[in-house]
Amino acid sequence: MTASPPVDGDETVRPSAVPAQQTPVLTPGHEGASNTFLARAALLTAVLSAAGSLLGLGRDQALAHLFGAGSETDAFLVAWTVPEVATTLLIEDGLAFMLVPAFSAAIAARSAAPDLAHDPVRALVAGSLPRLSLAFLASAVLLVIGAPLLVEVLAPGLPDPRLAVDCTRLTATCLLTFGLTGYCSAALRAHSSYLAPAAIYVAYNAGIIATLLLLADRWGVRAAAAGVAVGGCLMVLVQAPVLRRRLRSAPRADRAADAKAAKRQSMNLALIATVLLFALCRQSQVFVERFLASSLPSGAISHLNYAQKVAQLPMALSLMLCTVTFPVVAKALARGDTERARDRVERDIALAACIVLCGAALVFACAPQIVELLFQRGAFTGRDTAATASIMRVYSLGLLGHCLVGALVRSYFSAGRPTWYPVATMAAGMVLTAGLGTWAVAFWGVGGIAAANALGITFTAVLLLAGMDGRSVPVRLGTVLPELAKTLLAAVAATAAGLAAALPFTHPLAGLAVAAPAIAAVFLLSLWALNVRAFLPAVRIATRKLRHVS
């Protein structure tokens, strides 16, 4: 029986044990161990990410309770654009797409040639971290200086732009702290160390909540912006000691040779450009939304924000597996094992779709109950609940598109090579979002803005999926598309069941308590009836356990 490796340790074998390569071609026994490791790592990441998301909800609840949905929160949420963009560029997408493949290749090179005079991993750190740190610091300083211009561009209709400028200057510090956080996260995940990276949002949101509670009376909504600065520092502190220990435990090499290798390390400018442009195009949907909503009555930006934060929780949870397996795909491609990379990507797409569509069914069916339970207290009124819930339902229609974009783009960048196709597809989706939003806001207000977001991201997902063959990991569309269609059909049935189950209840908790189990039951039964492949392994495991018990 093969023992599974620890969750916060190297998945691969040490170079001294397997000198030829760090990640050997897996035998069936090794495949089982690898799958067990990935399952445990994904579970750990999901649990800690869920804890971070719950704290994020607590942060939004505190903001809603203290300030409601009005001009103050609108001003803060314009400044909140900075950490939102920084999260995409520096933690979740941009920097990770560059660094995970780079660290995976360095680890593989160190394992393939353990007698090298220099350590490729240390050389990569020495050649990249100082330059990137200077770039992060310079960006933060420029943003502090240019905050008034940024606020004017993002939300020209704000009644109090000075408050937004103050908040933006406080949040500008995250360009440095988020950059260091993203660097540590990418390096640790490439080393198959997932505990510290999974805990960053727990530290981040705890820092914001604590700062809000301490300073809200004196600083008002500026306390939330100060919390972003505090939370960013905590994210770095969670990971930096772990990465330092990981680098110290690496095989020893000649320091002079390490220094020479570090000087030879150069950043691939084309890769940097494609990754950053993709992430900016993806995040620009938020710019479009807030620009269009800034001309609507006060509270429109806040309603969009609260709705989006809750609606996208299923998407965030569904991508946890893809985050864990991204280094696996990168290492497989580095070894030339395209078949294993393809199988991994196809499984990730199927499982992520199951998770996000089940969550989308719950969000659509129970939006009023969820919003009332989470936010309707203090300055957040019943009118705010109704407006936020209607927007949430529209956002839920685009959750599958958001999930697929997050899953598929990792495949495009997993080889560590520049590719412009994802940038082009994301730009096309952004143009569609902006055009539809500009037209729809005149007829449906914030609901039209949310609908444009859903259509734009879905269009991008279709283009990315269609372009996989020849540009990325060559997934089999004849296998993937029917599975997605069956999962979508199961979600429609579950949504109908949830709406019917919640209808008789006036109390939100009672409606949610009845509707949520009904949605889960109908969704799982539909997956089983439709013979969805991603669901079959769970059925087999449960069946074996039942037979064992009997």
Coordinates of C-alpha atoms in Angstrom, one line a residue:
M1 CA 0.0 0.0 0.0
T2 CA 1.5 3.4 -1.1
A3 CA 1.6 6.0 1.6
S4 CA 0.4 9.4 0.6
P5 CA 2.7 12.4 1.1
P6 CA 2.0 15.2 3.5
V7 CA -0.1 18.1 2.3
D8 CA 2.4 20.8 3.2
G9 CA 5.4 19.1 1.7
D10 CA 6.9 18.2 -1.6
E11 CA 4.8 16.0 -3.7
T12 CA 7.8 14.8 -5.6
V13 CA 10.7 12.7 -4.5
R14 CA 13.9 14.3 -3.3
P15 CA 16.7 14.6 -5.9
S16 CA 19.0 12.4 -3.8
A17 CA 16.5 9.6 -4.1
V18 CA 15.6 10.0 -7.8
P19 CA 18.5 11.8 -9.4
A20 CA 17.2 11.5 -13.0
Q21 CA 14.1 13.7 -12.5
Q22 CA 12.0 15.2 -9.8
T23 CA 8.6 14.2 -11.0
P24 CA 8.9 10.7 -12.5
V25 CA 6.4 9.3 -14.9
L26 CA 3.9 7.8 -12.5
T27 CA 3.2 4.1 -12.3
P28 CA -0.4 3.1 -11.2
G29 CA 0.7 3.1 -7.6
H30 CA 2.3 6.5 -7.9
E31 CA -0.8 7.8 -9.7
G32 CA -2.9 6.8 -6.7
A33 CA -0.5 8.5 -4.3
S34 CA -0.5 11.6 -6.5
N35 CA -4.3 11.7 -6.7
T36 CA -4.5 11.2 -2.9
F37 CA -2.1 14.1 -2.4
L38 CA -4.0 16.3 -4.8
A39 CA -7.2 15.5 -3.1
R40 CA -5.8 16.3 0.3
A41 CA -4.2 19.5 -0.9
A42 CA -7.4 20.6 -2.7
L43 CA -9.4 19.8 0.5
L44 CA -7.0 21.8 2.7
T45 CA -7.0 24.7 0.2
A46 CA -10.8 24.6 0.0
V47 CA -11.3 24.6 3.8
L48 CA -8.9 27.5 4.4
S49 CA -10.2 29.4 1.3
A50 CA -13.8 28.9 2.6
A51 CA -12.7 30.2 6.0
G52 CA -11.1 33.2 4.2
S53 CA -14.3 33.7 2.2
L54 CA -16.5 33.6 5.4
L55 CA -14.2 36.2 6.9
G56 CA -14.7 38.2 3.7
L57 CA -18.4 38.0 4.1
G58 CA -17.9 39.1 7.7
R59 CA -15.9 42.1 6.4
D60 CA -18.7 43.0 3.9
Q61 CA -21.3 42.5 6.7
A62 CA -19.3 44.9 8.9
L63 CA -19.1 47.4 6.1
A64 CA -22.8 47.1 5.4
H65 CA -23.7 47.4 9.0
L66 CA -21.5 50.4 9.7
F67 CA -22.0 52.4 6.5
G68 CA -25.0 50.8 4.6
A69 CA -25.1 51.3 0.8
G70 CA -24.5 55.0 0.1
S71 CA -22.0 57.6 -0.9
E72 CA -19.4 56.6 1.7
T73 CA -19.3 52.9 0.6
D74 CA -19.4 53.9 -3.0
A75 CA -16.3 56.0 -2.4
F76 CA -14.5 53.2 -0.6
L77 CA -15.5 50.7 -3.3
V78 CA -13.9 52.8 -6.0
A79 CA -10.7 52.6 -3.9
W80 CA -11.4 48.9 -3.5
T81 CA -10.8 48.5 -7.2
V82 CA -7.0 48.7 -6.4
P83 CA -6.8 45.6 -4.2
E84 CA -9.3 43.8 -6.6
V85 CA -7.0 44.4 -9.6
A86 CA -3.9 43.7 -7.5
T87 CA -5.4 40.4 -6.4
T88 CA -5.9 39.3 -10.0
L89 CA -2.6 40.6 -11.3
L90 CA -0.3 39.6 -8.4
I91 CA -1.9 36.7 -6.5
E92 CA -4.5 34.8 -8.4
D93 CA -3.7 35.1 -12.1
G94 CA -0.9 37.3 -13.6
L95 CA 2.1 36.6 -11.4
A96 CA 1.1 33.0 -10.8
F97 CA 0.9 32.3 -14.6
M98 CA 4.5 33.5 -14.9
L99 CA 6.1 32.1 -11.7
V100 CA 4.5 28.7 -11.2
P101 CA 5.9 27.4 -14.6
A102 CA 9.2 29.1 -13.9
F103 CA 9.6 27.6 -10.5
S104 CA 8.4 24.2 -11.8
A105 CA 11.0 24.2 -14.5
A106 CA 13.8 25.3 -12.0
I107 CA 12.8 22.5 -9.6
A108 CA 12.8 20.0 -12.5
A109 CA 16.2 21.2 -13.7
R110 CA 17.7 20.9 -10.2
S111 CA 16.3 17.3 -9.9
A112 CA 17.4 16.3 -13.4
A113 CA 21.0 17.4 -12.7
P114 CA 21.7 17.4 -9.0
D115 CA 25.4 17.8 -9.5
L116 CA 25.0 21.3 -11.0
A117 CA 27.4 23.9 -9.5
H118 CA 24.4 26.3 -8.9
D119 CA 20.9 25.7 -7.6
P120 CA 18.4 26.8 -10.3
V121 CA 15.7 27.6 -7.7
R122 CA 17.9 29.9 -5.7
A123 CA 19.2 31.5 -8.9
L124 CA 15.6 32.1 -10.0
V125 CA 14.8 33.8 -6.7
A126 CA 18.0 35.9 -6.7
G127 CA 17.4 37.0 -10.3
S128 CA 13.7 37.8 -10.1
L129 CA 12.7 38.8 -6.5
P130 CA 14.7 42.0 -6.2
R131 CA 13.6 43.3 -9.6
L132 CA 10.0 42.5 -9.0
S133 CA 10.1 44.0 -5.5
L134 CA 11.4 47.3 -6.9
A135 CA 8.6 47.3 -9.6
F136 CA 6.0 46.6 -6.9
L137 CA 7.3 49.5 -4.7
A138 CA 7.5 51.9 -7.7
S139 CA 3.9 51.1 -8.7
A140 CA 2.6 51.7 -5.2
V141 CA 4.4 55.1 -5.0
L142 CA 3.0 56.1 -8.5
L143 CA -0.5 55.2 -7.4
V144 CA -0.3 57.3 -4.2
I145 CA 0.7 60.2 -6.4
G146 CA -1.9 59.6 -9.1
A147 CA -4.8 58.7 -6.9
P148 CA -6.9 61.8 -7.8
L149 CA -6.6 61.1 -11.5
L150 CA -7.5 57.4 -11.0
V151 CA -10.6 58.3 -9.1
E152 CA -11.7 60.7 -11.8
V153 CA -11.2 58.1 -14.5
L154 CA -12.9 55.3 -12.6
A155 CA -15.9 57.1 -11.2
P156 CA -16.4 60.7 -12.6
G157 CA -19.9 61.0 -11.1
L158 CA -18.9 60.5 -7.4
P159 CA -20.4 63.2 -5.1
D160 CA -17.3 63.1 -2.8
P161 CA -14.2 62.3 -4.8
R162 CA -11.8 63.4 -1.9
L163 CA -12.9 60.5 0.3
A164 CA -12.3 58.1 -2.6
V165 CA -8.8 59.6 -3.1
D166 CA -7.9 59.2 0.6
C167 CA -9.1 55.5 0.5
T168 CA -7.2 54.9 -2.7
R169 CA -3.9 56.2 -1.2
L170 CA -4.3 53.8 1.7
T171 CA -5.1 50.8 -0.5
A172 CA -2.1 51.6 -2.8
T173 CA 0.2 49.8 -0.3
C174 CA -1.2 46.5 -1.5
L175 CA 0.7 46.8 -4.8
L176 CA 3.8 46.0 -2.8
T177 CA 2.4 43.6 -0.2
F178 CA 0.2 41.7 -2.7
G179 CA 3.2 41.4 -5.1
L180 CA 5.3 39.8 -2.4
T181 CA 2.3 37.6 -1.4
G182 CA 1.8 36.4 -5.0
Y183 CA 5.6 35.6 -5.3
C184 CA 5.6 33.5 -2.2
S185 CA 2.4 31.7 -3.1
A186 CA 3.7 30.8 -6.6
A187 CA 7.0 29.6 -5.2
L188 CA 5.4 27.5 -2.5
R189 CA 2.8 25.9 -4.7
A190 CA 5.5 24.9 -7.2
H191 CA 7.2 23.2 -4.3
S192 CA 3.8 21.4 -3.5
S193 CA 3.4 23.4 -0.3
Y194 CA -0.2 24.6 0.1
L195 CA -0.9 25.4 3.7
A196 CA 0.6 28.9 3.9
P197 CA -0.8 30.0 0.5
A198 CA -4.2 28.8 1.4
A199 CA -4.2 30.8 4.6
I200 CA -3.5 34.2 3.1
Y201 CA -7.1 35.4 2.8
V202 CA -7.8 34.3 6.4
A203 CA -5.0 36.7 7.5
Y204 CA -6.0 39.4 5.0
N205 CA -9.7 39.6 6.0
A206 CA -9.0 39.2 9.7
G207 CA -6.7 42.3 9.4
I208 CA -9.4 44.3 7.7
I209 CA -12.1 43.4 10.2
A210 CA -9.9 44.1 13.2
T211 CA -8.9 47.5 11.7
L212 CA -12.5 48.4 11.0
L213 CA -13.6 47.6 14.5
L214 CA -10.7 49.6 16.0
L215 CA -10.8 52.7 13.8
A216 CA -14.3 53.0 12.2
D217 CA -15.6 55.5 14.8
R218 CA -12.6 57.8 14.3
W219 CA -11.8 57.3 10.6
G220 CA -15.1 56.3 9.1
V221 CA -14.9 54.3 5.9
R222 CA -11.2 55.1 5.7
A223 CA -10.7 52.5 8.3
A224 CA -11.6 49.8 5.8
A225 CA -9.0 51.1 3.4
A226 CA -6.4 51.1 6.2
G227 CA -7.4 47.5 6.9
V228 CA -6.4 46.6 3.3
A229 CA -2.9 47.9 4.2
V230 CA -2.8 45.9 7.4
G231 CA -4.2 42.7 5.8
G232 CA -1.6 42.9 3.0
C233 CA 1.2 42.9 5.5
L234 CA -0.3 39.9 7.3
M235 CA -0.4 37.9 4.0
V236 CA 3.3 38.4 3.5
L237 CA 4.1 37.4 7.1
V238 CA 2.1 34.2 6.8
Q239 CA 4.2 32.9 3.9
A240 CA 7.7 34.5 3.9
P241 CA 9.1 32.4 6.8
V242 CA 7.8 29.2 5.2
L243 CA 9.4 30.0 1.8
R244 CA 12.6 30.9 3.6
R245 CA 12.7 27.5 5.3
R246 CA 11.9 25.8 1.9
L247 CA 14.8 27.5 0.2
R248 CA 17.2 26.8 3.0
S249 CA 16.3 23.1 2.9
A250 CA 17.2 22.8 -0.8
P251 CA 20.3 21.0 -1.8
R252 CA 23.5 23.0 -1.2
A253 CA 25.3 24.6 -4.1
D254 CA 28.2 26.9 -4.7
R255 CA 27.1 30.5 -3.8
A256 CA 29.3 32.1 -6.4
A257 CA 27.8 29.8 -9.1
D258 CA 24.3 30.8 -7.8
A259 CA 25.2 34.5 -8.1
K260 CA 26.5 34.0 -11.7
A261 CA 23.3 32.1 -12.6
A262 CA 21.2 34.8 -11.1
K263 CA 22.8 37.4 -13.3
R264 CA 21.8 35.3 -16.3
Q265 CA 18.2 35.1 -15.2
S266 CA 16.1 37.4 -17.4
M267 CA 12.4 38.0 -17.4
N268 CA 10.6 37.0 -20.5
L269 CA 9.1 40.4 -21.5
A270 CA 6.6 38.8 -24.0
L271 CA 5.3 36.5 -21.3
I272 CA 5.0 39.3 -18.8
A273 CA 3.1 41.4 -21.4
T274 CA 0.6 38.7 -22.3
V275 CA 0.0 37.6 -18.7
L276 CA -0.5 41.2 -17.4
L277 CA -2.6 42.3 -20.3
F278 CA -4.9 39.3 -19.9
A279 CA -5.3 39.9 -16.2
L280 CA -6.0 43.6 -16.8
C281 CA -8.5 42.9 -19.5
R282 CA -10.3 40.5 -17.2
Q283 CA -10.3 42.9 -14.3
S284 CA -11.5 45.7 -16.6
Q285 CA -15.0 44.3 -16.4
V286 CA -15.0 45.8 -12.9
F287 CA -13.8 49.1 -14.2
V288 CA -16.7 49.1 -16.8
E289 CA -19.3 48.2 -14.1
R290 CA -18.2 51.0 -11.7
F291 CA -17.8 53.6 -14.4
L292 CA -21.4 52.9 -15.6
A293 CA -22.8 52.7 -12.1
S294 CA -21.2 55.9 -10.9
S295 CA -23.8 57.9 -12.8
L296 CA -26.7 56.0 -11.3
P297 CA -28.3 56.9 -7.9
S298 CA -26.1 56.5 -4.7
G299 CA -25.8 52.9 -3.7
A300 CA -25.6 51.4 -7.2
I301 CA -21.9 50.6 -6.9
S302 CA -22.5 49.1 -3.5
H303 CA -25.3 46.9 -4.6
L304 CA -23.2 45.6 -7.5
N305 CA -20.3 44.9 -5.1
Y306 CA -22.3 43.0 -2.5
A307 CA -24.1 41.0 -5.1
Q308 CA -20.8 40.1 -6.9
K309 CA -19.0 39.2 -3.7
V310 CA -21.7 36.6 -2.7
A311 CA -22.4 35.4 -6.2
Q312 CA -18.8 34.6 -7.0
L313 CA -18.2 32.5 -3.9
P314 CA -19.1 29.3 -5.8
M315 CA -16.7 30.3 -8.6
A316 CA -13.9 30.9 -6.1
L317 CA -14.4 27.5 -4.5
S318 CA -14.6 25.7 -7.9
L319 CA -11.2 27.0 -8.9
M320 CA -9.4 25.7 -5.8
L321 CA -8.7 22.4 -7.5
C322 CA -7.3 24.2 -10.5
T323 CA -5.1 26.2 -8.3
V324 CA -3.7 23.1 -6.7
T325 CA -3.3 21.2 -10.0
F326 CA -1.7 24.1 -12.0
P327 CA 1.8 23.1 -10.9
V328 CA 1.0 19.5 -11.9
V329 CA 0.0 20.5 -15.4
A330 CA 3.1 22.8 -15.7
K331 CA 5.4 20.0 -14.6
A332 CA 3.8 17.5 -17.0
L333 CA 4.3 19.9 -19.9
A334 CA 7.9 20.5 -18.8
R335 CA 8.5 16.8 -19.1
G336 CA 6.6 16.6 -22.4
D337 CA 3.8 14.5 -20.9
T338 CA 1.0 16.1 -22.9
E339 CA -1.4 13.2 -22.3
R340 CA -1.3 13.5 -18.6
A341 CA -1.7 17.3 -18.8
R342 CA -4.7 16.9 -21.0
D343 CA -6.4 14.3 -18.7
R344 CA -5.7 16.6 -15.7
V345 CA -7.2 19.6 -17.4
E346 CA -10.3 17.7 -18.6
R347 CA -10.9 16.4 -15.1
D348 CA -10.4 19.9 -13.6
I349 CA -13.0 21.4 -16.0
A350 CA -15.6 18.8 -15.2
L351 CA -15.2 18.9 -11.5
A352 CA -15.0 22.7 -11.4
A353 CA -18.2 22.9 -13.5
C354 CA -20.0 20.6 -11.1
I355 CA -19.1 22.8 -8.1
V356 CA -19.8 26.1 -9.7
L357 CA -23.2 25.1 -11.2
C358 CA -24.4 23.7 -8.0
G359 CA -23.5 27.0 -6.3
A360 CA -25.1 29.0 -9.1
A361 CA -28.4 27.1 -8.6
L362 CA -28.3 28.0 -4.9
V363 CA -27.5 31.6 -5.6
F364 CA -30.3 32.0 -8.2
A365 CA -32.9 30.2 -6.2
C366 CA -32.2 31.7 -2.8
A367 CA -30.7 35.1 -3.5
P368 CA -33.3 37.1 -1.5
Q369 CA -32.9 34.8 1.5
I370 CA -29.1 34.9 1.4
V371 CA -28.8 38.7 1.1
E372 CA -31.4 39.2 3.9
L373 CA -29.5 36.8 6.2
L374 CA -26.1 38.2 5.5
F375 CA -26.6 42.0 5.2
Q376 CA -30.1 43.3 6.2
R377 CA -29.3 45.0 9.5
G378 CA -28.1 48.4 10.6
A379 CA -27.9 50.8 7.7
F380 CA -28.6 48.1 5.1
T381 CA -32.4 48.2 4.4
G382 CA -35.0 45.9 2.8
R383 CA -34.8 48.0 -0.4
D384 CA -31.0 47.3 -0.5
T385 CA -31.8 43.6 -0.1
A386 CA -34.2 43.5 -3.0
A387 CA -31.8 45.4 -5.3
T388 CA -28.8 43.3 -4.3
A389 CA -30.7 40.0 -4.7
S390 CA -32.0 40.8 -8.2
I391 CA -28.4 41.6 -9.3
M392 CA -27.1 38.4 -7.7
R393 CA -29.5 36.3 -9.8
V394 CA -28.2 38.0 -13.0
Y395 CA -24.6 37.5 -12.0
S396 CA -25.2 33.8 -11.3
L397 CA -25.9 33.3 -15.0
G398 CA -22.3 34.1 -15.8
L399 CA -20.7 31.9 -13.1
L400 CA -20.0 29.0 -15.4
G401 CA -18.2 31.4 -17.8
H402 CA -16.1 32.9 -15.0
C403 CA -15.2 29.4 -13.8
L404 CA -14.2 28.1 -17.3
V405 CA -12.1 31.2 -18.0
G406 CA -10.2 30.7 -14.7
A407 CA -9.7 27.0 -15.4
L408 CA -8.8 27.3 -19.1
V409 CA -6.4 30.2 -19.0
R410 CA -4.1 28.3 -16.6
S411 CA -3.7 25.7 -19.4
Y412 CA -2.7 28.4 -21.9
F413 CA 0.1 29.7 -19.6
S414 CA 1.1 26.4 -18.0
A415 CA 4.0 25.9 -20.5
G416 CA 5.6 29.2 -19.4
R417 CA 5.5 30.5 -23.0
P418 CA 3.9 33.8 -24.2
T419 CA 0.6 33.4 -26.0
W420 CA -1.6 36.3 -27.2
Y421 CA -4.8 34.3 -27.8
P422 CA -6.1 34.6 -24.2
V423 CA -5.5 38.3 -24.3
A424 CA -7.5 38.6 -27.6
T425 CA -10.4 36.6 -26.2
M426 CA -10.5 38.5 -23.0
A427 CA -10.3 41.8 -24.9
A428 CA -13.2 40.7 -27.1
G429 CA -15.2 39.8 -23.9
M430 CA -14.4 43.2 -22.4
V431 CA -15.6 45.1 -25.5
L432 CA -18.8 43.1 -25.5
T433 CA -19.3 43.8 -21.8
A434 CA -18.7 47.5 -22.3
G435 CA -20.9 47.8 -25.3
L436 CA -23.8 45.8 -23.9
G437 CA -23.5 47.6 -20.5
T438 CA -23.6 51.0 -22.0
W439 CA -26.7 50.1 -23.9
A440 CA -28.5 48.1 -21.2
V441 CA -27.9 50.5 -18.3
A442 CA -30.4 53.0 -19.8
F443 CA -33.1 50.3 -19.7
W444 CA -32.4 48.1 -16.7
G445 CA -30.0 50.1 -14.6
V446 CA -27.6 48.0 -12.5
G447 CA -29.3 44.8 -13.7
G448 CA -28.3 45.6 -17.2
I449 CA -24.7 46.1 -16.1
A450 CA -24.6 42.7 -14.4
A451 CA -26.2 41.0 -17.5
A452 CA -23.5 42.5 -19.7
N453 CA -20.8 41.1 -17.4
A454 CA -22.4 37.6 -17.6
L455 CA -22.6 37.6 -21.4
G456 CA -19.1 39.0 -21.8
I457 CA -17.4 36.5 -19.7
T458 CA -19.4 33.6 -21.2
F459 CA -18.3 34.7 -24.7
T460 CA -14.7 34.7 -23.5
A461 CA -15.1 31.2 -22.1
V462 CA -16.5 29.9 -25.4
L463 CA -13.5 31.4 -27.3
L464 CA -11.0 30.0 -24.9
L465 CA -12.5 26.5 -25.1
A466 CA -12.7 26.6 -28.9
G467 CA -9.0 27.6 -29.2
M468 CA -7.5 25.0 -26.9
D469 CA -6.4 22.6 -29.7
G470 CA -3.1 23.8 -31.1
R471 CA -2.7 26.8 -28.7
S472 CA -2.9 25.1 -25.3
V473 CA -3.3 21.7 -23.8
P474 CA -5.3 19.8 -26.5
V475 CA -8.5 18.9 -24.6
R476 CA -11.1 16.7 -26.4
L477 CA -14.1 18.9 -27.0
G478 CA -16.1 15.9 -28.0
T479 CA -15.7 14.7 -24.4
V480 CA -15.8 18.0 -22.6
L481 CA -18.8 19.7 -24.2
P482 CA -21.4 16.9 -23.6
E483 CA -20.3 16.7 -20.0
L484 CA -20.7 20.4 -19.5
A485 CA -24.2 20.3 -21.1
K486 CA -25.3 17.5 -18.8
T487 CA -24.0 19.3 -15.8
L488 CA -25.8 22.5 -16.9
L489 CA -29.1 20.6 -17.3
A490 CA -28.7 19.2 -13.8
A491 CA -28.2 22.7 -12.5
V492 CA -31.4 23.9 -14.2
A493 CA -33.4 21.1 -12.6
A494 CA -31.8 21.9 -9.2
T495 CA -32.6 25.6 -9.5
A496 CA -36.3 24.9 -10.2
A497 CA -36.4 22.6 -7.2
G498 CA -34.9 25.3 -5.0
L499 CA -37.3 28.0 -6.2
A500 CA -40.3 25.7 -5.4
A501 CA -38.9 24.7 -2.0
A502 CA -38.2 28.2 -0.9
L503 CA -41.5 29.7 -2.1
P504 CA -43.8 28.8 0.9
F505 CA -41.5 30.3 3.5
T506 CA -41.4 34.0 4.5
H507 CA -38.6 33.7 7.0
P508 CA -35.2 33.7 5.1
L509 CA -33.6 31.1 7.3
A510 CA -36.4 28.6 7.0
G511 CA -36.5 29.1 3.2
L512 CA -32.8 28.6 2.8
A513 CA -32.8 25.6 5.2
V514 CA -35.3 23.8 3.0
A515 CA -34.2 24.9 -0.4
A516 CA -30.5 24.2 0.0
P517 CA -30.8 20.5 0.7
A518 CA -33.4 20.2 -2.1
I519 CA -31.0 21.8 -4.6
A520 CA -28.2 19.5 -3.5
A521 CA -30.3 16.4 -3.7
V522 CA -31.8 17.2 -7.1
F523 CA -28.4 18.2 -8.5
L524 CA -26.7 15.0 -7.4
L525 CA -29.5 12.8 -8.5
S526 CA -29.5 14.5 -11.9
L527 CA -25.8 14.1 -12.2
W528 CA -26.2 10.3 -11.5
A529 CA -29.2 10.0 -13.9
L530 CA -27.3 11.8 -16.6
N531 CA -24.2 9.7 -16.1
V532 CA -21.9 12.7 -15.6
R533 CA -18.4 11.3 -15.5
A534 CA -17.0 13.8 -13.0
F535 CA -19.6 12.5 -10.5
L536 CA -19.0 8.7 -11.1
P537 CA -15.8 8.3 -9.0
A538 CA -17.7 9.7 -5.9
V539 CA -20.5 7.2 -6.5
R540 CA -18.1 4.3 -6.8
I541 CA -16.3 5.3 -3.6
A542 CA -19.6 5.7 -1.7
T543 CA -20.8 2.3 -3.1
R544 CA -17.7 0.5 -2.0
K545 CA -17.9 2.0 1.5
L546 CA -21.5 1.0 1.8
R547 CA -20.7 -2.6 0.8
H548 CA -17.8 -2.6 3.2
V549 CA -20.0 -1.5 6.1
S550 CA -22.7 -4.0 5.2

